[in-house]
mmCIF file of C-alpha atoms and ligand atoms in Angstrom:
data_model
loop_
_atom_site.group_PDB
_atom_site.id
_atom_site.type_symbol
_atom_site.label_atom_id
_atom_site.label_comp_id
_atom_site.label_asym_id
_atom_site.label_seq_id
_atom_site.Cartn_x
_atom_site.Cartn_y
_atom_site.Cartn_z
ATOM 1 C CA UNK A 46 100.074 153.342 199.231
ATOM 2 C CA UNK A 47 96.498 153.721 198.178
ATOM 3 C CA UNK A 48 95.382 155.228 194.914
ATOM 4 C CA UNK A 49 91.759 155.537 195.915
ATOM 5 C CA UNK A 50 90.634 159.190 195.619
ATOM 6 C CA UNK A 51 87.048 158.969 197.073
ATOM 7 C CA UNK A 52 86.913 159.725 200.751
ATOM 8 C CA UNK A 53 87.336 156.642 202.944
ATOM 9 C CA UNK A 54 84.479 155.859 205.288
ATOM 10 C CA UNK A 55 86.415 157.674 208.099
ATOM 11 C CA UNK A 56 86.786 160.848 206.176
ATOM 12 C CA UNK A 57 83.215 160.875 205.294
ATOM 13 C CA UNK A 58 82.403 160.438 209.033
ATOM 14 C CA UNK A 59 84.556 163.388 209.895
ATOM 15 C CA UNK A 60 82.715 165.627 207.437
ATOM 16 C CA UNK A 61 79.367 164.527 208.818
ATOM 17 C CA UNK A 62 80.534 165.391 212.455
ATOM 18 C CA UNK A 63 81.834 168.749 211.416
ATOM 19 C CA UNK A 64 78.521 169.661 209.641
ATOM 20 C CA UNK A 65 76.503 168.252 212.525
ATOM 21 C CA UNK A 66 78.341 170.127 215.334
ATOM 22 C CA UNK A 67 78.101 173.381 213.368
ATOM 23 C CA UNK A 68 74.351 172.878 212.681
ATOM 24 C CA UNK A 69 73.705 172.100 216.318
ATOM 25 C CA UNK A 70 75.420 175.130 217.562
ATOM 26 C CA UNK A 71 73.377 177.235 215.191
ATOM 27 C CA UNK A 72 70.015 175.737 216.289
ATOM 28 C CA UNK A 73 68.335 178.326 218.640
ATOM 29 C CA UNK A 74 64.959 176.842 219.470
ATOM 30 C CA UNK A 75 63.068 173.506 219.637
ATOM 31 C CA UNK A 76 61.892 173.432 216.020
ATOM 32 C CA UNK A 77 65.474 173.969 214.830
ATOM 33 C CA UNK A 78 66.661 171.216 217.199
ATOM 34 C CA UNK A 79 64.065 168.843 215.813
ATOM 35 C CA UNK A 80 64.988 169.563 212.202
ATOM 36 C CA UNK A 81 68.623 168.986 213.064
ATOM 37 C CA UNK A 82 67.878 165.617 214.621
ATOM 38 C CA UNK A 83 65.957 164.559 211.466
ATOM 39 C CA UNK A 84 68.818 165.475 209.055
ATOM 40 C CA UNK A 85 71.650 164.111 211.243
ATOM 41 C CA UNK A 86 70.241 161.194 213.209
ATOM 42 C CA UNK A 87 66.926 160.588 211.399
ATOM 43 C CA UNK A 88 66.172 157.463 209.276
ATOM 44 C CA UNK A 89 67.356 159.115 206.082
ATOM 45 C CA UNK A 90 69.915 161.314 207.964
ATOM 46 C CA UNK A 91 73.628 161.639 207.046
ATOM 47 C CA UNK A 92 74.982 159.387 209.751
ATOM 48 C CA UNK A 93 72.342 156.643 209.187
ATOM 49 C CA UNK A 94 73.414 156.697 205.541
ATOM 50 C CA UNK A 95 77.014 155.942 206.534
ATOM 51 C CA UNK A 96 75.978 153.243 208.844
ATOM 52 C CA UNK A 97 73.828 151.643 206.017
ATOM 53 C CA UNK A 98 76.735 151.695 203.639
ATOM 54 C CA UNK A 99 79.245 149.926 206.034
ATOM 55 C CA UNK A 100 78.405 146.489 204.453
ATOM 56 C CA UNK A 101 79.973 147.527 201.238
ATOM 57 C CA UNK A 102 83.356 148.355 202.707
ATOM 58 C CA UNK A 103 86.501 146.240 202.926
ATOM 59 C CA UNK A 104 86.460 143.956 205.941
ATOM 60 C CA UNK A 105 89.115 145.830 208.070
ATOM 61 C CA UNK A 106 87.731 149.270 207.212
ATOM 62 C CA UNK A 107 84.249 147.962 207.983
ATOM 63 C CA UNK A 108 85.102 147.451 211.671
ATOM 64 C CA UNK A 109 86.777 150.818 212.222
ATOM 65 C CA UNK A 110 84.090 152.856 210.434
ATOM 66 C CA UNK A 111 81.358 150.880 212.211
ATOM 67 C CA UNK A 112 82.791 151.670 215.666
ATOM 68 C CA UNK A 113 83.532 155.127 214.891
ATOM 69 C CA UNK A 114 80.039 155.735 213.474
ATOM 70 C CA UNK A 115 78.245 154.264 216.381
ATOM 71 C CA UNK A 116 80.422 156.230 218.805
ATOM 72 C CA UNK A 117 79.664 159.501 216.909
ATOM 73 C CA UNK A 118 75.988 158.581 216.910
ATOM 74 C CA UNK A 119 75.977 158.418 220.844
ATOM 75 C CA UNK A 120 78.123 161.657 220.926
ATOM 76 C CA UNK A 121 75.780 163.537 218.751
ATOM 77 C CA UNK A 122 72.700 162.355 220.782
ATOM 78 C CA UNK A 123 74.384 163.499 223.913
ATOM 79 C CA UNK A 124 75.219 166.751 222.228
ATOM 80 C CA UNK A 125 71.598 167.232 221.269
ATOM 81 C CA UNK A 126 70.399 166.737 224.826
ATOM 82 C CA UNK A 127 73.084 169.188 226.188
ATOM 83 C CA UNK A 128 72.140 171.920 223.574
ATOM 84 C CA UNK A 129 68.448 171.532 224.457
ATOM 85 C CA UNK A 130 69.245 171.867 228.159
ATOM 86 C CA UNK A 131 71.485 174.947 227.424
ATOM 87 C CA UNK A 132 68.711 176.735 225.418
ATOM 88 C CA UNK A 133 66.173 176.020 228.217
ATOM 89 C CA UNK A 134 68.393 177.437 230.890
ATOM 90 C CA UNK A 135 68.938 180.585 228.764
ATOM 91 C CA UNK A 136 65.161 181.020 228.221
ATOM 92 C CA UNK A 137 64.546 180.729 232.011
ATOM 93 C CA UNK A 138 67.415 183.122 232.763
ATOM 94 C CA UNK A 139 65.692 185.761 230.457
ATOM 95 C CA UNK A 140 62.239 185.309 232.036
ATOM 96 C CA UNK A 141 60.884 187.587 234.763
ATOM 97 C CA UNK A 142 61.832 186.238 238.057
ATOM 98 C CA UNK A 143 59.111 185.036 240.353
ATOM 99 C CA UNK A 144 58.431 187.305 243.352
ATOM 100 C CA UNK A 145 57.512 184.867 246.132
ATOM 101 C CA UNK A 146 56.704 187.629 248.543
ATOM 102 C CA UNK A 147 53.731 188.891 246.405
ATOM 103 C CA UNK A 148 50.493 188.381 248.301
ATOM 104 C CA UNK A 149 48.090 185.808 246.769
ATOM 105 C CA UNK A 150 45.082 186.757 244.773
ATOM 106 C CA UNK A 151 41.894 186.225 246.769
ATOM 107 C CA UNK A 152 39.554 183.709 245.104
ATOM 108 C CA UNK A 153 35.889 184.648 244.750
ATOM 109 C CA UNK A 154 33.970 182.317 246.985
ATOM 110 C CA UNK A 155 30.512 181.123 245.816
ATOM 111 C CA UNK A 156 27.527 181.440 248.038
ATOM 112 C CA UNK A 157 23.991 180.255 248.049
ATOM 113 C CA UNK A 158 21.396 182.277 246.307
ATOM 114 C CA UNK A 159 19.207 184.138 248.780
ATOM 115 C CA UNK A 160 16.142 182.327 247.701
ATOM 116 C CA UNK A 161 17.903 178.965 248.154
ATOM 117 C CA UNK A 162 18.953 180.090 251.698
ATOM 118 C CA UNK A 163 15.206 180.992 252.361
ATOM 119 C CA UNK A 164 14.068 177.759 250.945
ATOM 120 C CA UNK A 165 16.378 175.799 253.306
ATOM 121 C CA UNK A 166 15.391 177.909 256.212
ATOM 122 C CA UNK A 167 11.737 177.294 255.407
ATOM 123 C CA UNK A 168 12.201 173.501 255.018
ATOM 124 C CA UNK A 169 14.271 173.267 258.170
ATOM 125 C CA UNK A 170 11.374 174.784 260.278
ATOM 126 C CA UNK A 171 8.724 172.701 258.580
ATOM 127 C CA UNK A 172 10.610 169.438 259.105
ATOM 128 C CA UNK A 173 10.993 170.344 262.834
ATOM 129 C CA UNK A 174 7.180 170.968 262.836
ATOM 130 C CA UNK A 175 6.698 167.404 261.625
ATOM 131 C CA UNK A 176 6.332 167.827 257.784
ATOM 132 C CA UNK A 177 8.034 165.300 255.480
ATOM 133 C CA UNK A 178 9.628 167.013 252.309
ATOM 134 C CA UNK A 179 8.471 165.439 248.989
ATOM 135 C CA UNK A 180 8.683 166.844 245.409
ATOM 136 C CA UNK A 181 6.416 166.734 242.358
ATOM 137 C CA UNK A 182 6.584 167.443 238.591
ATOM 138 C CA UNK A 183 6.915 170.957 237.151
ATOM 139 C CA UNK A 184 5.154 169.928 233.880
ATOM 140 C CA UNK A 185 1.706 169.026 235.160
ATOM 141 C CA UNK A 186 -1.634 167.815 233.913
ATOM 142 C CA UNK A 187 -4.559 170.363 233.565
ATOM 143 C CA UNK A 188 -6.545 167.861 235.709
ATOM 144 C CA UNK A 189 -4.166 168.116 238.691
ATOM 145 C CA UNK A 190 -3.316 171.817 238.445
ATOM 146 C CA UNK A 191 -7.002 172.770 238.018
ATOM 147 C CA UNK A 192 -9.950 170.361 237.601
ATOM 148 C CA UNK A 193 -9.297 168.182 240.556
ATOM 149 C CA UNK A 194 -8.630 171.343 242.778
ATOM 150 C CA UNK A 195 -12.120 172.357 241.937
ATOM 151 C CA UNK A 196 -11.171 174.872 239.270
ATOM 152 C CA UNK A 197 -13.019 173.483 236.220
ATOM 153 C CA UNK A 198 -12.519 174.844 232.773
ATOM 154 C CA UNK A 199 -14.375 178.172 232.172
ATOM 155 C CA UNK A 200 -14.507 178.704 235.963
ATOM 156 C CA UNK A 201 -13.615 182.412 236.640
ATOM 157 C CA UNK A 202 -11.201 181.371 239.337
ATOM 158 C CA UNK A 203 -8.810 180.018 236.594
ATOM 159 C CA UNK A 204 -8.127 183.693 235.978
ATOM 160 C CA UNK A 205 -6.188 183.682 239.326
ATOM 161 C CA UNK A 206 -3.455 181.665 237.542
ATOM 162 C CA UNK A 207 -2.460 182.784 233.997
ATOM 163 C CA UNK A 208 -0.961 179.606 232.554
ATOM 164 C CA UNK A 209 1.961 178.591 230.157
ATOM 165 C CA UNK A 210 0.225 175.743 228.290
ATOM 166 C CA UNK A 211 2.142 172.908 226.656
ATOM 167 C CA UNK A 212 1.032 170.905 223.737
ATOM 168 C CA UNK A 213 -1.561 168.127 224.459
ATOM 169 C CA UNK A 214 0.248 164.690 225.287
ATOM 170 C CA UNK A 215 -1.206 161.370 224.231
ATOM 171 C CA UNK A 216 -2.028 159.596 227.533
ATOM 172 C CA UNK A 217 -3.452 156.176 228.168
ATOM 173 C CA UNK A 218 -7.005 157.433 228.038
ATOM 174 C CA UNK A 219 -6.484 159.796 225.087
ATOM 175 C CA UNK A 220 -5.056 163.194 224.686
ATOM 176 C CA UNK A 221 -4.250 165.026 227.979
ATOM 177 C CA UNK A 222 -3.600 168.799 228.370
ATOM 178 C CA UNK A 223 -0.350 169.720 230.015
ATOM 179 C CA UNK A 224 0.994 172.844 231.426
ATOM 180 C CA UNK A 225 3.765 174.357 233.502
ATOM 181 C CA UNK A 226 2.196 174.052 236.978
ATOM 182 C CA UNK A 227 0.983 177.434 238.353
ATOM 183 C CA UNK A 228 1.309 176.314 241.929
ATOM 184 C CA UNK A 229 2.329 173.427 244.112
ATOM 185 C CA UNK A 230 -1.147 172.570 245.021
ATOM 186 C CA UNK A 231 -1.560 169.753 242.413
ATOM 187 C CA UNK A 232 0.751 167.687 244.763
ATOM 188 C CA UNK A 233 -2.197 167.659 247.283
ATOM 189 C CA UNK A 234 -4.142 165.566 244.787
ATOM 190 C CA UNK A 235 -1.291 163.385 243.614
ATOM 191 C CA UNK A 236 -0.105 162.679 247.212
ATOM 192 C CA UNK A 237 -3.656 161.808 248.335
ATOM 193 C CA UNK A 238 -3.936 159.306 245.555
ATOM 194 C CA UNK A 239 -1.163 157.147 246.843
ATOM 195 C CA UNK A 240 -1.103 157.828 250.564
ATOM 196 C CA UNK A 241 -3.430 157.425 253.465
ATOM 197 C CA UNK A 242 -3.926 159.772 256.356
ATOM 198 C CA UNK A 243 -2.313 160.787 258.707
ATOM 199 C CA UNK A 244 -0.548 162.980 256.139
ATOM 200 C CA UNK A 245 1.897 165.807 256.897
ATOM 201 C CA UNK A 246 3.870 166.776 253.775
ATOM 202 C CA UNK A 247 5.821 169.891 252.594
ATOM 203 C CA UNK A 248 6.256 170.192 248.760
ATOM 204 C CA UNK A 249 8.950 172.789 247.592
ATOM 205 C CA UNK A 250 9.205 173.619 243.948
ATOM 206 C CA UNK A 251 9.145 175.940 240.982
ATOM 207 C CA UNK A 252 6.041 177.363 239.568
ATOM 208 C CA UNK A 253 5.285 179.368 236.441
ATOM 209 C CA UNK A 254 2.848 182.091 235.620
ATOM 210 C CA UNK A 255 2.163 183.685 232.267
ATOM 211 C CA UNK A 256 1.762 187.176 233.560
ATOM 212 C CA UNK A 257 3.313 190.603 233.586
ATOM 213 C CA UNK A 258 6.024 191.128 236.242
ATOM 214 C CA UNK A 259 6.126 193.939 238.868
ATOM 215 C CA UNK A 260 7.786 194.416 242.233
ATOM 216 C CA UNK A 261 5.960 191.563 243.875
ATOM 217 C CA UNK A 262 5.179 189.234 240.858
ATOM 218 C CA UNK A 263 7.669 187.081 238.876
ATOM 219 C CA UNK A 264 6.692 184.714 236.114
ATOM 220 C CA UNK A 265 8.760 182.003 237.794
ATOM 221 C CA UNK A 266 8.432 181.491 241.515
ATOM 222 C CA UNK A 267 9.011 178.931 244.096
ATOM 223 C CA UNK A 268 6.459 177.791 246.516
ATOM 224 C CA UNK A 269 6.266 175.338 249.465
ATOM 225 C CA UNK A 270 2.957 173.480 249.791
ATOM 226 C CA UNK A 271 1.734 172.111 253.042
ATOM 227 C CA UNK A 272 -0.827 169.415 253.436
ATOM 228 C CA UNK A 273 -1.905 167.998 256.813
ATOM 229 C CA UNK A 274 -4.831 165.517 256.926
ATOM 230 C CA UNK A 275 -5.817 163.490 259.876
ATOM 231 C CA UNK A 276 -8.867 162.825 262.217
ATOM 232 C CA UNK A 277 -9.819 165.931 264.100
ATOM 233 C CA UNK A 278 -7.699 168.747 262.321
ATOM 234 C CA UNK A 279 -9.279 172.149 262.930
ATOM 235 C CA UNK A 280 -8.796 175.606 261.828
ATOM 236 C CA UNK A 281 -7.125 176.183 265.189
ATOM 237 C CA UNK A 282 -4.377 173.753 264.089
ATOM 238 C CA UNK A 283 -3.894 175.726 260.959
ATOM 239 C CA UNK A 284 -3.669 178.951 262.782
ATOM 240 C CA UNK A 285 -1.302 177.555 265.419
ATOM 241 C CA UNK A 286 0.905 176.028 262.720
ATOM 242 C CA UNK A 287 1.074 179.129 260.612
ATOM 243 C CA UNK A 288 1.807 181.360 263.618
ATOM 244 C CA UNK A 289 4.556 179.097 264.881
ATOM 245 C CA UNK A 290 5.978 178.946 261.364
ATOM 246 C CA UNK A 291 5.891 182.732 261.089
ATOM 247 C CA UNK A 292 7.445 183.270 264.526
ATOM 248 C CA UNK A 293 10.394 180.981 263.536
ATOM 249 C CA UNK A 294 10.879 182.058 259.885
ATOM 250 C CA UNK A 295 11.043 185.755 260.681
ATOM 251 C CA UNK A 296 12.399 187.910 263.600
ATOM 252 C CA UNK A 297 10.289 187.903 266.748
ATOM 253 C CA UNK A 298 9.183 191.390 266.161
ATOM 254 C CA UNK A 299 7.891 190.953 262.686
ATOM 255 C CA UNK A 300 4.141 191.724 262.432
ATOM 256 C CA UNK A 301 2.084 189.050 260.599
ATOM 257 C CA UNK A 302 -1.648 188.922 260.002
ATOM 258 C CA UNK A 303 -4.041 186.080 259.076
ATOM 259 C CA UNK A 304 -7.026 187.338 257.068
ATOM 260 C CA UNK A 305 -10.024 185.946 255.182
ATOM 261 C CA UNK A 306 -9.483 184.922 251.585
ATOM 262 C CA UNK A 307 -10.816 182.561 248.801
ATOM 263 C CA UNK A 308 -9.259 179.596 247.081
ATOM 264 C CA UNK A 309 -11.477 176.999 245.321
ATOM 265 C CA UNK A 310 -9.784 174.077 246.979
ATOM 266 C CA UNK A 311 -10.218 175.182 250.543
ATOM 267 C CA UNK A 312 -13.105 176.195 252.873
ATOM 268 C CA UNK A 313 -12.755 178.477 254.543
ATOM 269 C CA UNK A 314 -9.683 180.078 252.909
ATOM 270 C CA UNK A 315 -7.186 182.465 254.514
ATOM 271 C CA UNK A 316 -3.971 184.322 253.655
ATOM 272 C CA UNK A 317 -1.025 185.172 255.786
ATOM 273 C CA UNK A 318 0.506 188.539 255.227
ATOM 274 C CA UNK A 319 3.618 190.128 256.811
ATOM 275 C CA UNK A 320 4.328 193.844 257.412
ATOM 276 C CA UNK A 321 7.133 194.958 255.142
ATOM 277 C CA UNK A 322 8.123 198.568 254.674
ATOM 278 C CA UNK A 323 4.792 199.795 256.101
ATOM 279 C CA UNK A 324 2.624 197.543 253.772
ATOM 280 C CA UNK A 325 1.033 194.098 254.060
ATOM 281 C CA UNK A 326 2.752 191.689 251.830
ATOM 282 C CA UNK A 327 0.931 188.453 251.271
ATOM 283 C CA UNK A 328 3.253 185.475 251.750
ATOM 284 C CA UNK A 329 0.849 182.464 251.543
ATOM 285 C CA UNK A 330 -2.701 181.155 250.959
ATOM 286 C CA UNK A 331 -4.117 178.563 253.167
ATOM 287 C CA UNK A 332 -7.359 177.094 254.407
ATOM 288 C CA UNK A 333 -9.113 173.975 255.396
ATOM 289 C CA UNK A 334 -8.950 171.318 252.697
ATOM 290 C CA UNK A 335 -12.316 171.222 250.909
ATOM 291 C CA UNK A 336 -14.478 168.323 252.025
ATOM 292 C CA UNK A 337 -15.071 167.376 248.179
ATOM 293 C CA UNK A 338 -11.275 166.903 247.847
ATOM 294 C CA UNK A 339 -11.140 164.593 250.896
ATOM 295 C CA UNK A 340 -14.169 162.773 249.617
ATOM 296 C CA UNK A 341 -12.780 162.448 246.083
ATOM 297 C CA UNK A 342 -9.626 160.845 247.485
ATOM 298 C CA UNK A 343 -11.849 158.111 249.065
ATOM 299 C CA UNK A 344 -12.082 159.298 252.625
ATOM 300 C CA UNK A 345 -14.983 160.268 254.823
ATOM 301 C CA UNK A 346 -14.862 164.110 255.107
ATOM 302 C CA UNK A 347 -16.886 163.876 258.424
ATOM 303 C CA UNK A 348 -14.041 161.917 259.962
ATOM 304 C CA UNK A 349 -11.049 163.277 258.115
ATOM 305 C CA UNK A 350 -10.203 166.884 257.937
ATOM 306 C CA UNK A 351 -7.105 168.872 257.120
ATOM 307 C CA UNK A 352 -5.468 172.077 256.261
ATOM 308 C CA UNK A 353 -3.396 173.081 253.281
ATOM 309 C CA UNK A 354 -1.119 176.055 252.561
ATOM 310 C CA UNK A 355 0.970 177.350 249.740
ATOM 311 C CA UNK A 356 3.695 179.909 250.506
ATOM 312 C CA UNK A 357 5.621 182.158 248.144
ATOM 313 C CA UNK A 358 9.409 181.592 248.925
ATOM 314 C CA UNK A 359 10.516 184.823 247.234
ATOM 315 C CA UNK A 360 7.757 186.627 249.085
ATOM 316 C CA UNK A 361 9.297 185.385 252.326
ATOM 317 C CA UNK A 362 12.776 186.214 251.206
ATOM 318 C CA UNK A 363 11.849 189.802 250.604
ATOM 319 C CA UNK A 364 11.226 190.944 254.185
ATOM 320 C CA UNK A 365 13.878 188.457 255.352
ATOM 321 C CA UNK A 366 16.667 190.147 253.244
ATOM 322 C CA UNK A 367 15.089 193.489 252.863
ATOM 323 C CA UNK A 368 14.636 193.197 249.167
ATOM 324 C CA UNK A 369 11.737 195.434 247.917
ATOM 325 C CA UNK A 370 11.620 194.229 244.283
ATOM 326 C CA UNK A 371 11.169 190.538 243.644
ATOM 327 C CA UNK A 372 12.605 190.928 240.152
ATOM 328 C CA UNK A 373 16.160 191.374 241.643
ATOM 329 C CA UNK A 374 16.287 187.749 242.628
ATOM 330 C CA UNK A 375 16.568 186.236 239.078
ATOM 331 C CA UNK A 376 18.435 188.952 237.170
ATOM 332 C CA UNK A 377 21.725 187.240 238.061
ATOM 333 C CA UNK A 378 23.346 190.527 238.840
ATOM 334 C CA UNK A 379 26.359 189.691 241.071
ATOM 335 C CA UNK A 380 26.430 193.152 242.634
ATOM 336 C CA UNK A 381 23.007 192.091 244.169
ATOM 337 C CA UNK A 382 23.674 188.483 244.697
ATOM 338 C CA UNK A 383 27.043 188.856 246.476
ATOM 339 C CA UNK A 384 25.393 190.835 249.272
ATOM 340 C CA UNK A 385 23.676 187.663 250.793
HETATM 341 N N1 DAH B 418 -2.016 177.582 245.383
HETATM 342 C C1 DAH B 418 -2.324 178.883 245.730
HETATM 343 C C2 DAH B 418 -1.596 179.889 244.854
HETATM 344 O O1 DAH B 418 -0.548 179.547 244.229
HETATM 345 C C3 DAH B 418 -1.904 179.102 247.210
HETATM 346 C C4 DAH B 418 -2.697 178.291 248.116
HETATM 347 C C5 DAH B 418 -3.902 178.835 248.774
HETATM 348 C C6 DAH B 418 -2.265 177.027 248.561
HETATM 349 C C7 DAH B 418 -4.627 178.042 249.669
HETATM 350 C C8 DAH B 418 -3.035 176.308 249.325
HETATM 351 C C9 DAH B 418 -4.127 176.909 249.998
HETATM 352 O O2 DAH B 418 -2.642 175.012 249.752
HETATM 353 O O3 DAH B 418 -4.821 176.162 250.859
HETATM 354 O O4 DAH B 418 -2.060 180.949 244.817
#
C-alpha cells in the first residue's frame, strides 16, 4: 500500500484531460480555440508541464505516465481539429445559401475615348496616304515653337497662340525659354534638322493654349501636323491630299471648303473648314512651306518645295460624332463618354 497523498502522474493527467475536454467543448470560435491550444498544448501549457516533470518520477511510473501523456497529447490535437471543423460546418450551415440560378452581374466594358478613336481614324488614313507617324516633345523651346517658324518675339502673329510659359532652362548655349507647345508645327523644324527630302510625316500630339474656353476652343487640344517636302510639290498636291483626306475622314456627303488664310510659316496659307450644323467649322490650317524655312534647313527652295498642315483632332471629332461643344470631350462625364 502506498502512503503517498499527492496525486500520481496518472491522476494529474486525468485532471488535465477533464479540464481540456470541457474547455474545448466551450470554445465557440477561432480565437477561443487558439487560446485553448496555448493553455493546454502550448509550451507552458498543462500537458507540457506534465511531460517535463516525467524525469522526476520513479522509473516504472515514468514509463506509464510518459506513454499516457503522449497519447493524450495526440488525442487532444485531434480533438482540436475536430472541434474546428465542427465550428466551420456550423457557420456554413447558418450562412445564406448560394443561389446558382441568379443571373450574373454585367461588367462595365471600357471603350476608347472618342478623341482617341478619331485620332486612330485620322492616322490610319494618313498612313495609307503615305505619311510616316512620328512624335515630338510637348515641352518645347521658344525657338522651335515660334522663332524658327517665322514668328519672332514682339511679332503680332504671336497673339494667335496664347502660351503657357515655363521657367527658363539652362541650355548648352545659355538660358533657353521653354513653353508648352501651342501647336505641333515645331516638329516641322525639328524633323528638317535631322532628315532630308523626300519627307512625308504626320505628327500627332497634345498642344496647350493659355486661353478662355468656349464651344470650339479648349486649353488642351490634340493636333496632327503634316509635312511633305520633295522636288516639285505644288499647291495642287496640297489640295488633292486635303480633299482626299476629308473624303475619307468624313461621310461622302459632308461639305468641306478650302479657303484663304494666313500663317507665318506658309505662303500661301489656307484653311479647311467643314459644314457642321449649318456653320463652317475650321478643322485645319495648311499651306506651302515658306521658302525661308526650306532655305534655313539647308535646301534650295527653288528645287525643293512642300506643303504643311496642322489639324485639330477634336474639331474633326465634333462633326464625326455630332458633338457641338468641344468642352464635353475632357470633362470625364461617363454619361457623355459611354455614348461612343
Ligand atoms: N499650327 C497652326 C495652328 O496651330 C496650324 C497650321 C497652319 C499648321 C498652317 C500648319 C500650317 O502646318 O501649314 O494654328
